XYZ file of C-alpha atoms in Angstrom:
279
model
C 295.899 159.315 95.797
C 299.478 159.198 97.235
C 302.204 159.823 94.656
C 303.650 156.293 94.991
C 300.262 154.783 94.222
C 299.847 157.128 91.283
C 303.197 155.940 89.907
C 302.223 152.297 90.250
C 298.891 152.984 88.604
C 300.675 154.746 85.742
C 303.084 151.821 85.412
C 300.183 149.415 85.161
C 298.471 151.598 82.582
C 301.688 151.863 80.567
C 302.161 148.095 80.683
C 298.635 147.557 79.390
C 298.963 150.295 76.769
C 302.179 148.879 75.353
C 301.317 145.205 75.514
C 297.597 145.319 74.834
C 296.960 143.640 78.163
C 299.424 140.796 77.516
C 302.818 140.354 79.194
C 305.588 142.412 77.634
C 308.053 140.042 76.032
C 310.452 142.181 74.054
C 309.909 145.873 73.412
C 309.992 146.975 77.036
C 312.469 144.331 78.146
C 315.513 146.612 78.049
C 318.502 146.230 80.309
C 320.939 148.827 81.550
C 324.111 148.657 79.497
C 326.894 147.477 81.806
C 329.805 147.535 79.369
C 332.496 149.878 80.686
C 333.400 151.012 77.182
C 329.823 151.114 75.985
C 328.275 149.239 73.087
C 330.107 149.045 69.785
C 329.242 150.551 66.427
C 327.107 147.634 65.251
C 324.948 147.616 68.390
C 324.390 151.364 68.202
C 323.678 151.282 64.468
C 321.078 148.538 64.916
C 319.359 150.480 67.664
C 319.428 153.809 65.812
C 318.187 152.166 62.617
C 315.178 150.702 64.436
C 314.323 153.753 66.544
C 312.264 156.683 65.266
C 313.264 158.493 68.459
C 316.690 158.725 70.091
C 316.780 160.721 73.319
C 319.244 161.610 76.027
C 317.476 161.534 79.367
C 318.131 161.873 83.076
C 316.190 159.618 85.409
C 314.045 161.462 87.941
C 312.246 158.552 89.597
C 311.861 154.799 89.293
C 309.147 152.523 90.645
C 309.452 148.738 90.741
C 306.509 147.111 89.001
C 304.866 144.412 91.112
C 306.118 141.027 89.807
C 302.501 139.890 89.636
C 301.958 142.557 86.974
C 305.083 141.486 85.067
C 304.907 137.673 84.915
C 307.307 137.477 81.958
C 310.215 138.995 83.927
C 312.843 136.535 85.174
C 313.492 136.378 88.947
C 316.967 137.825 88.377
C 315.436 140.912 86.732
C 313.118 143.699 87.808
C 310.763 145.800 85.706
C 310.939 149.498 86.433
C 308.518 152.262 85.620
C 310.837 155.178 84.866
C 310.064 158.869 84.905
C 312.801 160.877 83.197
C 313.635 164.350 81.971
C 314.554 164.712 78.288
C 317.872 166.530 77.950
C 318.338 166.222 74.183
C 316.372 164.908 71.224
C 318.950 163.318 68.932
C 316.504 161.818 66.459
C 312.811 162.357 66.010
C 310.282 165.094 65.494
C 310.493 168.181 67.653
C 307.850 168.660 70.316
C 308.644 165.612 72.470
C 307.550 166.012 76.087
C 310.117 167.414 78.511
C 309.249 164.565 80.868
C 308.674 161.017 79.652
C 307.726 157.647 81.093
C 308.783 154.190 79.997
C 309.300 150.630 81.176
C 312.683 148.937 81.389
C 313.908 145.630 82.794
C 317.146 145.777 84.789
C 319.235 143.023 86.420
C 319.112 142.636 90.176
C 322.436 142.446 92.005
C 323.719 139.377 93.867
C 321.566 140.282 96.870
C 318.468 140.623 94.731
C 318.397 144.408 95.008
C 317.381 146.708 92.180
C 320.015 149.217 90.963
C 319.418 152.883 91.737
C 319.065 154.825 88.497
C 317.975 158.204 89.874
C 319.982 161.103 88.365
C 321.775 158.754 85.943
C 321.769 159.670 82.265
C 320.920 157.293 79.421
C 320.442 157.236 75.694
C 317.042 155.790 74.816
C 316.202 154.235 71.458
C 312.447 154.329 71.348
C 309.187 154.835 69.540
C 306.249 156.957 70.733
C 303.923 155.230 73.165
C 300.156 155.159 72.979
C 299.729 158.112 75.338
C 301.348 161.564 75.476
C 304.637 161.478 77.353
C 305.103 157.719 76.987
C 307.800 156.022 74.943
C 308.422 152.364 74.194
C 311.966 151.032 73.941
C 312.674 149.257 70.652
C 314.643 146.309 72.047
C 315.968 144.695 75.195
C 319.189 146.736 75.120
C 317.680 150.057 74.056
C 318.585 151.902 77.264
C 322.300 152.668 77.010
C 324.398 154.338 79.673
C 325.283 157.831 78.465
C 328.822 158.985 77.768
C 329.909 161.884 75.589
C 331.729 159.477 73.265
C 328.695 157.217 72.877
C 326.430 160.166 72.157
C 328.829 161.473 69.516
C 328.939 158.093 67.800
C 325.137 157.865 67.856
C 324.871 161.361 66.376
C 327.232 160.347 63.563
C 325.132 157.255 62.832
C 321.859 159.190 62.896
C 323.303 161.835 60.562
C 324.163 159.106 58.055
C 320.765 157.438 58.436
C 318.777 160.578 57.652
C 321.085 162.014 54.979
C 320.053 162.180 51.334
C 321.317 159.119 49.481
C 321.879 157.084 52.654
C 322.640 153.407 51.921
C 319.374 151.454 52.084
C 318.882 148.285 54.090
C 320.079 145.173 52.248
C 317.461 142.454 51.735
C 319.497 139.908 49.787
C 321.165 139.193 46.444
C 319.256 139.614 43.185
C 321.919 138.478 40.715
C 325.594 137.632 40.636
C 327.748 136.925 37.618
C 331.384 136.657 36.606
C 332.704 137.718 33.198
C 336.194 136.580 32.172
C 338.616 138.959 30.497
C 340.876 138.354 27.518
C 343.919 137.481 29.641
C 344.430 134.484 31.893
C 343.276 135.406 35.399
C 341.475 138.551 34.253
C 337.805 138.950 35.119
C 335.070 140.909 36.796
C 332.347 139.815 39.192
C 329.238 141.898 39.749
C 326.766 141.278 42.557
C 323.452 143.153 42.426
C 321.677 143.503 45.749
C 318.004 143.730 46.689
C 317.262 146.691 48.964
C 314.428 147.886 51.156
C 313.827 150.941 48.963
C 314.480 149.384 45.567
C 317.451 151.705 45.091
C 320.451 150.128 43.360
C 323.393 148.751 45.299
C 326.019 146.625 43.610
C 329.403 145.149 44.420
C 332.160 144.812 41.831
C 335.317 142.725 42.126
C 338.050 143.284 39.537
C 340.961 140.935 38.963
C 343.948 141.709 36.746
C 347.016 139.507 36.170
C 349.805 140.372 38.578
C 347.622 142.706 40.662
C 345.713 142.237 43.895
C 341.961 141.846 43.566
C 340.108 145.139 43.946
C 336.516 145.615 44.983
C 334.089 148.494 45.399
C 330.446 149.292 46.091
C 328.191 151.423 43.904
C 324.962 153.122 45.020
C 323.934 154.118 41.491
C 323.001 152.318 38.293
C 326.445 153.107 36.895
C 329.373 151.141 38.298
C 332.170 153.522 39.304
C 335.479 151.740 38.865
C 337.188 154.477 40.904
C 335.008 153.749 43.957
C 336.617 152.337 47.092
C 335.450 149.758 49.612
C 333.439 151.196 52.523
C 335.343 152.160 55.627
C 334.678 150.089 58.718
C 332.169 151.535 61.183
C 330.267 153.494 58.582
C 326.639 152.995 57.637
C 327.497 151.419 54.276
C 329.911 148.995 55.935
C 327.263 148.127 58.517
C 324.609 147.531 55.848
C 326.867 145.103 54.009
C 328.726 143.361 56.837
C 325.579 142.749 58.864
C 323.080 141.959 56.103
C 324.814 140.082 53.292
C 324.092 136.331 53.250
C 326.975 133.978 53.910
C 326.776 132.655 50.356
C 325.160 133.531 47.050
C 321.824 131.734 46.571
C 321.956 129.306 43.644
C 319.002 131.056 41.955
C 320.997 134.317 41.853
C 324.002 132.879 39.971
C 323.547 133.883 36.317
C 327.035 133.492 34.788
C 327.332 131.801 31.399
C 329.024 128.673 32.767
C 329.199 126.756 36.054
C 332.914 127.543 36.187
C 332.164 131.253 36.022
C 329.581 130.848 38.783
C 332.331 129.296 40.901
C 334.491 132.370 40.254
C 331.600 134.594 41.287
C 331.351 132.641 44.547
C 335.099 133.015 45.089
C 334.957 136.781 44.625
C 331.910 137.106 46.860
C 333.733 135.229 49.637
C 336.645 137.618 49.128
C 334.301 140.565 49.750
C 332.946 138.974 52.941
C 336.495 138.477 54.190
C 337.347 142.099 53.435
C 334.272 143.374 55.238
C 335.036 141.350 58.338
C 332.540 140.094 60.908
C 329.479 142.026 62.053
C 330.356 142.640 65.699
């Protein structure tokens, strides 16, 4: 069988293997990143958090999948069967194949042509495929153009993700309460969070007369009043800024009085403002 036909046959097999015979809607629908400065911290953290494998690869060959075999792909896009060489394994178990295959959707140019990816390098955020040497991208933007700076940022994120005591994913708010102090304007709000692992995460806001409000995050059962807010573009900041609800659910407000619940809401909004938007 000619090599081109072998590649198309492999692309068809990979499409069927990944999608179970149904059109691929999401996991293999990844575009080439076109941002000149690359994706930001939040985008990279989301990808790294979802991907059991992070690889740096160089494209060896691409084959356009027949549109009839990819009916879910928009006319402005093309699905490619990519054969690539693995240059580095940034996250994942050792023993990954030196050469891998995967599917990716890329935008056509104004003339309808498919971009040439041969010899270009990318960071892939993926999971193992159903066959040896195959990987499946975890989201539509999981093929990211490689730069040294982007790789370094991804390595920093992955190091945090796999470190002992890494902040767990935030699932919501368990309880929130405000306790007034002895002086006018003195008080403390504590917000206890639900996490994916069940490990404790809590937020404390302290107010003292004549002083600016101070807040901190604790990853233990004991609240450390000397703790500081998380720095922006760290894993803990990402967990909070991108997962906390916009308001405290009514069921979670457990202060002694409605007025104290209002103060808990005020302090929670203060924390959201300090964290800034998830971008």
